[in-house]
Every structure is written in C-alpha cells, then in structure tokens.
Coordinates of C-alpha atoms in Angstrom, one line a residue:
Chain A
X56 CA -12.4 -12.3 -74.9
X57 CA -10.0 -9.4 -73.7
X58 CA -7.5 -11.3 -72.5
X59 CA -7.2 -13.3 -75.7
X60 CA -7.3 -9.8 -77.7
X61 CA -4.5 -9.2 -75.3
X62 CA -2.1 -11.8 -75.5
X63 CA -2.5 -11.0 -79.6
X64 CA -1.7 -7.9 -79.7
X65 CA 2.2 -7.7 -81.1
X66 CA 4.6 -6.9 -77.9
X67 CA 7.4 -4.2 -79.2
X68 CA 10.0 -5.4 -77.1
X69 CA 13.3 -8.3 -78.2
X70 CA 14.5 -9.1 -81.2
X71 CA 13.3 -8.0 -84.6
X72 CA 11.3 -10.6 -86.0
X73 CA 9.9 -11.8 -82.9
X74 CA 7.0 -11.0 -80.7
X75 CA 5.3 -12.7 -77.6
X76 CA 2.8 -14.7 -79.7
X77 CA 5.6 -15.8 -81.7
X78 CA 7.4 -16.8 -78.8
X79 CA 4.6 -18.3 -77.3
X80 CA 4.0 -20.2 -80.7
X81 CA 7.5 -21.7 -81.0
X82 CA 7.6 -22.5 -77.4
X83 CA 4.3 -24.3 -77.6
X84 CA 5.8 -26.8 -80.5
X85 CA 8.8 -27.3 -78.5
X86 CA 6.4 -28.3 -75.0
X87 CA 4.6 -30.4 -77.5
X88 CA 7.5 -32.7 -79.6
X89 CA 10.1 -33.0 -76.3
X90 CA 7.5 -32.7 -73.0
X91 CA 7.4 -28.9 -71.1
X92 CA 9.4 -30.5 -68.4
X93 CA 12.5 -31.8 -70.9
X94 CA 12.2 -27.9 -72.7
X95 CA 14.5 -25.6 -70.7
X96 CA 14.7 -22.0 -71.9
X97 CA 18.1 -22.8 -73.0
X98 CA 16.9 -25.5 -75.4
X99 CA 14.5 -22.8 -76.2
X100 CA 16.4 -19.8 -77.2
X101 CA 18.4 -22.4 -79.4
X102 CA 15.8 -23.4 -81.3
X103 CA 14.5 -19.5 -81.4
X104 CA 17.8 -18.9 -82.3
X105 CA 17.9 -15.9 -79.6
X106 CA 19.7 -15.7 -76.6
X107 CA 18.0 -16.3 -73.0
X108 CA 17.6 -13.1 -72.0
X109 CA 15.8 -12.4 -75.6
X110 CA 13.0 -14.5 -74.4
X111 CA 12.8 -12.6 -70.8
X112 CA 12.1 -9.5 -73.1
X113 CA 8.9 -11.4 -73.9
X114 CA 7.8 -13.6 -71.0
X115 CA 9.2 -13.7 -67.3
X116 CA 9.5 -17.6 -67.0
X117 CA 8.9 -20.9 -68.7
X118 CA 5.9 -21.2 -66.3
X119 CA 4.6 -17.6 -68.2
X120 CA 4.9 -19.2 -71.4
X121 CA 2.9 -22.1 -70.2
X122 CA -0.1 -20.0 -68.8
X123 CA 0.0 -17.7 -71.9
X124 CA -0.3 -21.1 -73.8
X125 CA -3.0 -22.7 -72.1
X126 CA -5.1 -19.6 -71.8
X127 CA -4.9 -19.3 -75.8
X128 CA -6.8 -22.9 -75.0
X129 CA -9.0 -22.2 -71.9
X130 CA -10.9 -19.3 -72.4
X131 CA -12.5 -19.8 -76.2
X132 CA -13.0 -23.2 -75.0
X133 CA -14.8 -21.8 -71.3
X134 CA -16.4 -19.0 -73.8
X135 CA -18.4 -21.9 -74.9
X136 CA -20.2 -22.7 -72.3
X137 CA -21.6 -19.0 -71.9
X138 CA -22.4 -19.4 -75.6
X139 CA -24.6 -22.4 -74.7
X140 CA -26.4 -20.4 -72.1
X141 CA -27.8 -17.8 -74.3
X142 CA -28.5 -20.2 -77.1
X143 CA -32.0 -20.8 -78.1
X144 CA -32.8 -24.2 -78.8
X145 CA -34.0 -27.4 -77.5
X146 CA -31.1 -29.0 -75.2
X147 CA -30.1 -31.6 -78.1
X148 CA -29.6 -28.6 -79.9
X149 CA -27.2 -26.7 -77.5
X150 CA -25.3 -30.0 -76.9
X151 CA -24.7 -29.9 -80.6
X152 CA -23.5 -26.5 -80.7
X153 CA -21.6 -27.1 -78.0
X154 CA -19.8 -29.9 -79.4
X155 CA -19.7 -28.4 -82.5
X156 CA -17.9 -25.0 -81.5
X157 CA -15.8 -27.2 -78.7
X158 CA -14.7 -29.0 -82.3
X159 CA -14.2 -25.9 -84.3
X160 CA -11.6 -24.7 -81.5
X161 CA -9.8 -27.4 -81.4
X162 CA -8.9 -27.5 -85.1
X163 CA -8.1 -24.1 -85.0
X164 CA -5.9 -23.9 -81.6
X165 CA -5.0 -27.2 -82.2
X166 CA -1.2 -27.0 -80.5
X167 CA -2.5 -25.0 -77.4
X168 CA -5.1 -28.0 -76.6
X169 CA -2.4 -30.2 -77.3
X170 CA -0.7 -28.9 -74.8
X171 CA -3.3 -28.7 -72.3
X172 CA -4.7 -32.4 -72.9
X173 CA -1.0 -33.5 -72.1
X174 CA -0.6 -31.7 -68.4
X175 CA 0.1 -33.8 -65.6
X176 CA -0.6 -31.2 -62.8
X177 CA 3.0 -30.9 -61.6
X178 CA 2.4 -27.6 -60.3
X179 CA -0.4 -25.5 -59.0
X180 CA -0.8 -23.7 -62.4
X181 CA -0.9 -27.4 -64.1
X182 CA -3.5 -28.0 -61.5
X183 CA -5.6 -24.9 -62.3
X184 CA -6.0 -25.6 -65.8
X185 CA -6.7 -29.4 -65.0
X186 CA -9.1 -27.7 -62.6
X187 CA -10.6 -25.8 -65.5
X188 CA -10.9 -28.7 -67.7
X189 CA -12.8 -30.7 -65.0
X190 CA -15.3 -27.5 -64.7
X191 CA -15.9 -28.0 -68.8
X192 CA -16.8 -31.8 -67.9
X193 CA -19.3 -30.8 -65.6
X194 CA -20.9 -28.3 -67.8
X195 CA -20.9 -30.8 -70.4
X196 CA -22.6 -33.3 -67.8
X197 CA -25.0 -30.8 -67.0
X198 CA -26.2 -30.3 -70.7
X199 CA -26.5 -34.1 -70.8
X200 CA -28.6 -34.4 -67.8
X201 CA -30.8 -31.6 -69.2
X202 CA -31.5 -32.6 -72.6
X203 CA -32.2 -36.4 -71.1
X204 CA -35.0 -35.1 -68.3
X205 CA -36.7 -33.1 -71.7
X206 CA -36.6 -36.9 -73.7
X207 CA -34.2 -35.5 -76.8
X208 CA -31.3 -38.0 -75.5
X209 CA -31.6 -41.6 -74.5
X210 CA -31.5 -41.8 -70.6
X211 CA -29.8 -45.5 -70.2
X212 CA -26.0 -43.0 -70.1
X213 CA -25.0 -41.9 -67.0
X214 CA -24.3 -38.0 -68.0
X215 CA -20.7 -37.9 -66.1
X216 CA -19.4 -40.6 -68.2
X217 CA -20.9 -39.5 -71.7
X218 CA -19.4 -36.6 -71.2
X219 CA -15.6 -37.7 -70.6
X220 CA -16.2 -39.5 -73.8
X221 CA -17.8 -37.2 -75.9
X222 CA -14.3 -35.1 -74.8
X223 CA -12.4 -38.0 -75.8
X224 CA -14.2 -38.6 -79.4
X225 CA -14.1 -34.7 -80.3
X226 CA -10.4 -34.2 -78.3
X227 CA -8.4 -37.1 -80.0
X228 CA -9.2 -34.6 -83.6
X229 CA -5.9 -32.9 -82.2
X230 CA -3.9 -35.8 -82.1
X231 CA -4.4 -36.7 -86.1
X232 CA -6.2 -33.9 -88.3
X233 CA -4.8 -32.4 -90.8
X234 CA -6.0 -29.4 -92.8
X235 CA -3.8 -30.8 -96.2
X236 CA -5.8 -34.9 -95.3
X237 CA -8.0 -36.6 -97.0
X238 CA -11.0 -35.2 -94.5
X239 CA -12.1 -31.7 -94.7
X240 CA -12.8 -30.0 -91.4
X241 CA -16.1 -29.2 -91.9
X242 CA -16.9 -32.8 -93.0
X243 CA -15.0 -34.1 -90.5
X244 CA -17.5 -31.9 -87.8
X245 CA -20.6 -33.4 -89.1
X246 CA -19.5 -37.0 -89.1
X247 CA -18.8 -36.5 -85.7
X248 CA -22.1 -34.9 -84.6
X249 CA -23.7 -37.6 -87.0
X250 CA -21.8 -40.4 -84.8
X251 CA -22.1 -38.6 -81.5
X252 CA -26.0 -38.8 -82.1
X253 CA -27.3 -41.3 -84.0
X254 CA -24.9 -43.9 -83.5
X255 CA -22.9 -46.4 -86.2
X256 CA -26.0 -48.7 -86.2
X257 CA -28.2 -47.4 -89.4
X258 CA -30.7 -45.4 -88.5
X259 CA -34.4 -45.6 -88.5
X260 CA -36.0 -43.2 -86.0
Chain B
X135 CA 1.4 -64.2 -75.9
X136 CA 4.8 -65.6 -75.4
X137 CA 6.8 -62.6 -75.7
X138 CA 4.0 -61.3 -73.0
X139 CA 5.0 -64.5 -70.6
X140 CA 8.4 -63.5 -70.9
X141 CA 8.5 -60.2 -70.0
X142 CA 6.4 -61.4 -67.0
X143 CA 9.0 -63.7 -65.9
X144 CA 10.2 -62.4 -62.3
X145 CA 14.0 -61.6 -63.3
X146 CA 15.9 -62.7 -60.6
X147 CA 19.0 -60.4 -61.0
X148 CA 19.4 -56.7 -59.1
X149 CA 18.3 -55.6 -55.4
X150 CA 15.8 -57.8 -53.4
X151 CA 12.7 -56.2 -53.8
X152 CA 12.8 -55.5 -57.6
X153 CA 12.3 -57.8 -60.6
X154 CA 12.5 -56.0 -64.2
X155 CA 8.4 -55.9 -63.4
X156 CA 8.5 -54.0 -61.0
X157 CA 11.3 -51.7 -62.2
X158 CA 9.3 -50.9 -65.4
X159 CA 6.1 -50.2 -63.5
X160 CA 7.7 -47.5 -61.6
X161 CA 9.9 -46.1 -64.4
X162 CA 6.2 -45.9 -66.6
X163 CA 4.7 -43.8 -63.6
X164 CA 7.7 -41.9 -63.5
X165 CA 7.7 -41.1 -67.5
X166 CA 3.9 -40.5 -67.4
X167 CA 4.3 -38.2 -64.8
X168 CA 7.4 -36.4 -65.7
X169 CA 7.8 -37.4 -69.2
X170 CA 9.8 -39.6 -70.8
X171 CA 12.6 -37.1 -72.4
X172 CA 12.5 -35.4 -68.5
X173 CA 13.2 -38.4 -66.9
X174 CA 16.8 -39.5 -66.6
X175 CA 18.2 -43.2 -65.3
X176 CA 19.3 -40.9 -62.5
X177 CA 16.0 -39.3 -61.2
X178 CA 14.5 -43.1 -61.9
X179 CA 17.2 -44.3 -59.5
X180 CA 16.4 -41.8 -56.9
X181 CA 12.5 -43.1 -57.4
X182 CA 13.3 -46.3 -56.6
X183 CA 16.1 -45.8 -54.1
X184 CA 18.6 -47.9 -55.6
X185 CA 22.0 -47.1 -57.9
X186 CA 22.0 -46.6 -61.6
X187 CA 24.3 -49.4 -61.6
X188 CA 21.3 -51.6 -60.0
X189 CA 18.8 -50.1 -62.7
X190 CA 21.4 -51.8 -65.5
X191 CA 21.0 -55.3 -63.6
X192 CA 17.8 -55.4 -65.2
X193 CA 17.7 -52.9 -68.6
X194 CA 20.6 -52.0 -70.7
X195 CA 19.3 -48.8 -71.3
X196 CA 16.0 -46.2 -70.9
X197 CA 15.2 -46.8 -74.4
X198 CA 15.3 -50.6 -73.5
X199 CA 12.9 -49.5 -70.7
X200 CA 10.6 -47.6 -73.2
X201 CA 10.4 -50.9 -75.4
X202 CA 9.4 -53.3 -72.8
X203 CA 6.6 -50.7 -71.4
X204 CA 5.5 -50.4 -74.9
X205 CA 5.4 -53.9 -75.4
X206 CA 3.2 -54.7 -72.5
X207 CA 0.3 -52.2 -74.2
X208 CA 1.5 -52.8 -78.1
X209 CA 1.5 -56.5 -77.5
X210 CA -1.8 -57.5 -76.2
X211 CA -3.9 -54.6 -78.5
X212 CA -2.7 -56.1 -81.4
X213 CA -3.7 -59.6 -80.5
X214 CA -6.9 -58.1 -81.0
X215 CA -6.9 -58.1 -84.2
X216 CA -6.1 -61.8 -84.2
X217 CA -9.4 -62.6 -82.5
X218 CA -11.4 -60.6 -84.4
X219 CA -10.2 -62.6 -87.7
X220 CA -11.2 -65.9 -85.8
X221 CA -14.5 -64.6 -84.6
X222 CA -17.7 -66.0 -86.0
X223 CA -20.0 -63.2 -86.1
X224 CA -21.8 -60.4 -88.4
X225 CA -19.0 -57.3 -89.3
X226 CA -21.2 -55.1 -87.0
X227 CA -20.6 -57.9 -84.1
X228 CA -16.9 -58.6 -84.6
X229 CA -17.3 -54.6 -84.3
X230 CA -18.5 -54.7 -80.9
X231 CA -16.1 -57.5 -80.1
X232 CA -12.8 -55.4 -81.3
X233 CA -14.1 -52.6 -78.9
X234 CA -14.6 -54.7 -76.1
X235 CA -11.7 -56.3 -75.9
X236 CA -9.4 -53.3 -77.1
X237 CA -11.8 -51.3 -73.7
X238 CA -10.4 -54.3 -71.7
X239 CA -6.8 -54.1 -72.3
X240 CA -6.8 -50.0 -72.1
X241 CA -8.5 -50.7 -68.3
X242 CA -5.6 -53.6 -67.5
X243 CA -2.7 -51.9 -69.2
X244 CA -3.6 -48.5 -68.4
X245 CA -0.5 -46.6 -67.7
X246 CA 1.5 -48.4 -70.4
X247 CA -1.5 -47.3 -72.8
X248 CA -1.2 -43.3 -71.3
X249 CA 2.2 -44.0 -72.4
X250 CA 1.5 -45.3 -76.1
X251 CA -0.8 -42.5 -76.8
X252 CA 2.0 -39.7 -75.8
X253 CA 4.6 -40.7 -77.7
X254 CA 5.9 -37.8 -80.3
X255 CA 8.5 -39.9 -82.4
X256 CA 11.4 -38.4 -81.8
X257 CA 12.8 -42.0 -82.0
X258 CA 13.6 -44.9 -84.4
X259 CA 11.7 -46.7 -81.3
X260 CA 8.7 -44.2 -80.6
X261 CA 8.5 -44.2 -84.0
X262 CA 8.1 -47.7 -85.0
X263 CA 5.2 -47.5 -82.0
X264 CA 3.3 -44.8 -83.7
X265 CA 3.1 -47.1 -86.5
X266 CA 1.9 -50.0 -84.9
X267 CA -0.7 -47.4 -83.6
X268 CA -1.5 -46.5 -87.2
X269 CA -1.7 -50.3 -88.8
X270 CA -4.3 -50.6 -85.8
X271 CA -6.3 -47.8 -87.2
X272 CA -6.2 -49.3 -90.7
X273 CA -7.4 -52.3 -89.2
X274 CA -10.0 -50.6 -87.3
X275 CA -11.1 -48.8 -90.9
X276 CA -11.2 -52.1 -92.4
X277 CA -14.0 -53.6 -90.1
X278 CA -15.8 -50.5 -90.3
X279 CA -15.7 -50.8 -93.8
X280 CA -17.2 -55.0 -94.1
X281 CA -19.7 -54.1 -91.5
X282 CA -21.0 -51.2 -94.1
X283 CA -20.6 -53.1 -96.7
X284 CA -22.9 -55.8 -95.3
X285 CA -25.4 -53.0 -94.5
X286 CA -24.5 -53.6 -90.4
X287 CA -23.4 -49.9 -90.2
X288 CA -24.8 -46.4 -91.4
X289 CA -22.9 -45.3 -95.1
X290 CA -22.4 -41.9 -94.3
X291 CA -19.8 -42.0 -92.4
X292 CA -16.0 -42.1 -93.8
X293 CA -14.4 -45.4 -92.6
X294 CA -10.5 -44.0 -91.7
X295 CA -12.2 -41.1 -89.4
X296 CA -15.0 -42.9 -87.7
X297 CA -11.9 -45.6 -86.6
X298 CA -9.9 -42.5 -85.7
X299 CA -13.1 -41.1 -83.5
X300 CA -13.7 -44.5 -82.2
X301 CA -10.2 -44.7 -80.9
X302 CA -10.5 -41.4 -79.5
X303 CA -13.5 -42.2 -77.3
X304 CA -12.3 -45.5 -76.5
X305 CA -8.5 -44.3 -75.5
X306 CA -9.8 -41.5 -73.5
X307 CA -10.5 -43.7 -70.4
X308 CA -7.2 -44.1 -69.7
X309 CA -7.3 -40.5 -68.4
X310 CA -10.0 -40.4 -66.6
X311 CA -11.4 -43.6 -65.6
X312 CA -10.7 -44.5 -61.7
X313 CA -11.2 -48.3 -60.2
X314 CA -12.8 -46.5 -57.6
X315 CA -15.0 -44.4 -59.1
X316 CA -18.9 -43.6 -59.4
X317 CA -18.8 -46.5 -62.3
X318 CA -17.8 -49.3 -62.9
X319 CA -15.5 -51.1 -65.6
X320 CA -17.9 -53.0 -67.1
X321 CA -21.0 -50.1 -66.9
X322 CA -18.9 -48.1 -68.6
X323 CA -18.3 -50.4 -71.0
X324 CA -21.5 -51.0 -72.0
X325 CA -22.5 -47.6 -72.0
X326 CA -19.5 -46.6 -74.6
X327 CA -20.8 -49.6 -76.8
X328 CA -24.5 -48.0 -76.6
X329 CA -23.2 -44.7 -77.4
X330 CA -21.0 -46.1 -80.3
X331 CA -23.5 -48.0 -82.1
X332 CA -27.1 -46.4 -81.5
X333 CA -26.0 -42.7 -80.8
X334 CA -27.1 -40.5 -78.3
X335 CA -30.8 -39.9 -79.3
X336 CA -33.6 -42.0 -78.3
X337 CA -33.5 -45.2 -80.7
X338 CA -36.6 -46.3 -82.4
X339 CA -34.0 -49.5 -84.4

C-alpha cells in the first residue's frame, strides 16, 4: 500500500497544472487509444500540451511512465490475494471475495488494467508484469483447488482453466462498463458472482 | 463463405514464397505483437525480407491489410448467427450451440480474433469492426433473452451484460489458450459450457 500512497502523492516539480499522477493519467489514455509502442514522448507532450523536457520533470522515460502505470494496476490487484489469506470464510466464500474485490478494482482503475491486459512482453518490464499476472492465475487456481477438495465447488473443472476464465469473465468489465450505462456497478458485481456460481441454467439446489 | 474462399485463394502475384495469405499472417503477428499504429509497411517489409514495393504486389495499403485480417475473424463469427437461426433446438440449446461454435472459430482464427478484440477505433475501418462486434453482442442479448423467456435460463440476470460477460469468458482464450498445453480444445470447451450454464457450485438441477 505505500507505494501506491507514493505514486499519489502530488510531485512539485514541471509545469503548473501538472503533477506525476496527472502525467501518468494522460499518458495512460494515450498507451491505451494509439498502442504504448506508437506513443512517443513527443506525441505525448503534444497532447499534454508541454514540452519534452516538461515531462522528464516528472518521469525519467516512457518505460517509467509504463511501470508507474501498471503498478497503479498490480499491487491493489496482488493486495488481494493477501486479503484472501486472512479472510475467514469457507473457500467458496473467499473465491467470492476474491472475485468480487478483483471486480471492484477493475472498475475503479479501469485504464491502468487496460493497460496491463494489452502488454505483449516486449521488454523485460512488459515481461515482469505478465509474470505478475501469471502469479494472480495461480493464486486464483489455488483457491479453486481448495474450495473443490472441501465440496463447496463442483470438481468436474480443472482449477488452471477456471481460473483464466473466471479472469476473462470479470476482466472483459474493462473493455465495456460504464459508470453513466444502463448497469450500475454494484448490480453489475452480483450478476457476475450470481453467473460465476450458479450458472445461466435456473437454479434448484 | 464466399468472400472467405476468396480471400483464401493463393494470389499468385509478388515474390515466390508469399501469397497475400501468407503476407497477412505475418503482418497480423507483427500488429499483435507491436501494434497496429506501431507497425509501418516498412518494419513489415523488414519481417518478411522483401521490399515495400513487393508488400503492394499483394495489398494497396496497411489499412487494406487490416480489413482482410479482420475479415478472416469478422466473417466466420458472424456466420454464427446464421446457424443459430436455422437451428432446431430449445433457446437454452441454440445457447450452447452459438458458444460452441463462436469457441471454435476464436481457437481457429486466433490471432485475427486477438486482433478484433484490440481495436480502439481510431478509424472509419476499426470502427465499422467495433460495430460488427457490438450487433454480435445484441445478438448474443437476444438469445439470452428467448431462452429466459421460455424459462431455459435463470431471470435474474440482465440480458445485455450476461452477453457482455459471456463474451468476455469466451474471448479470453485467445490469450491464453496454447495447442500444446495441459488441455485440450475440446476439454476446455466443455468445461466453459459447464461453467456457463450450471455455475461453479455443485449442481443438484
């Protein structure tokens, strides 16, 4: 959690009217309509409407932008997991939380996982993240496995694979929620938990 | 189908060795690993070790190449549909069938698929894709909404998300999913349609 209080806090440095995070927030939306690899910094102090060196006030490189963008996304989503641990349920009922919270993050740092669901690991730092992601999929596995060996999930699902697609169900919310649609987020969360467990068929059990 | 065929049809026109084919299989890698805005008809002519001039034997153009790649996945997931109309079955069955089939093409056509689902319509072209994408949600909605109305699927659930969700899960093994992996095609198949319609908890239907 520190280094997310970190990367908040306003840095006093550039032009009026810009600090890191809303450097880091423009730059994000520019990774995200035009590809990181197509954004130079050029194109990017354009659309800031800064010069280049402006920006190096803030961050050192594009590649700094990029890490301070995917952290925004890693670490509440890794913060999860230790959530999980300490939780005191039955292991249905950390796999919800876990999908729920998961959900919950990626409405609200909905650009930053945007970015991070789009890497291609170009470069060792793409590769970490994808690294990190992978990590998440096995801890998601994991709480699969365990709530299946206590009979509180059907056991006919290999865990690996139910986990990649519970990601992909609660992920693709980044690619077309909206906070003005016709779903509300919270609604939105519970017809996805009520999907995710109990399945489209109607229910008797 | 027949605009399929065509763009099948070995072109017999450029270097020995390429057809338009196999020219638009390597530009796709090239955008899905680079990006499409990142990737110029130059650094695609490096990839391929031929001249831009060659590249122009067999596209007028890397938009031209963009429309042909997104034919090959627009093309055969919206024949889907067209089954599904045809199909002689309950709403909840014709269900299972357009998730089947659409799990099939997103297996065959995978790296044309990664690169439908990471367009960002900056384009007349990219955007007229993104709404094909979004017809084939409606359409999704739609059979969600018979097979509830026929009391084949559970009420509670809102049909534009749970097609949006559905998508999501489905769509998400283009990332991940390897030929050579721990499962197989048609495992995983199953066990998506078992997670879809009966949910992960323990049926008692």
């Amino acid at each position: 959690m520190k280094l997310i209080e970190k990367s908040r806090m306003p840095v006093k440095r550039g032009r009026p009217g810009y600090d890191q995070d809303s450097v880091l927030r423009i730059a994000v939306e520019a990774f995200n309509e035009h590809g990181y690899e197509a954004t130079s910094m050029g194109k990017l102090a354009d659309r800031l409407g800064i010069s280049k060196s402006a920006i190096y006030h803030h961050v050192s490189s594009k590649e700094d932008l990029l890490r301070l963008a995917l952290d925004e996304a890693l670490i509440p989503l890794e913060s999860v997991i230790d959530e999980v641990q300490v939780h005191q349920g039955s292991a249905d009922e950390r796999l919800d939380f876990f999908l729920r919270a998961t959900f919950r993050i990626l409405i609200s740092k909905r650009s930053y996982v945007t970015l991070l669901l789009r890497l291609r690991g170009n470069t060792e730092l793409e590769r970490n993240a994808l690294d990190r992601r992978r990590a998440m999929d096995r801890q998601l596995a994991q709480l699969v496995t365990e709530a299946q060996s206590t009979g509180r999930l059907r056991e006919d699902l290999d865990p690996r694979a139910t986990a990649r697609l519970l990601f992909g169900l609660i992920n693709s919310v980044v690619d077309w929620f909206r906070e003005d649609g016709p779903i509300e987020a919270e609604d939105l969360e519970n017809q996805a938990i009520t999907l995710v467990f109990d399945g489209l068929h109607p229910t008797q059990k």
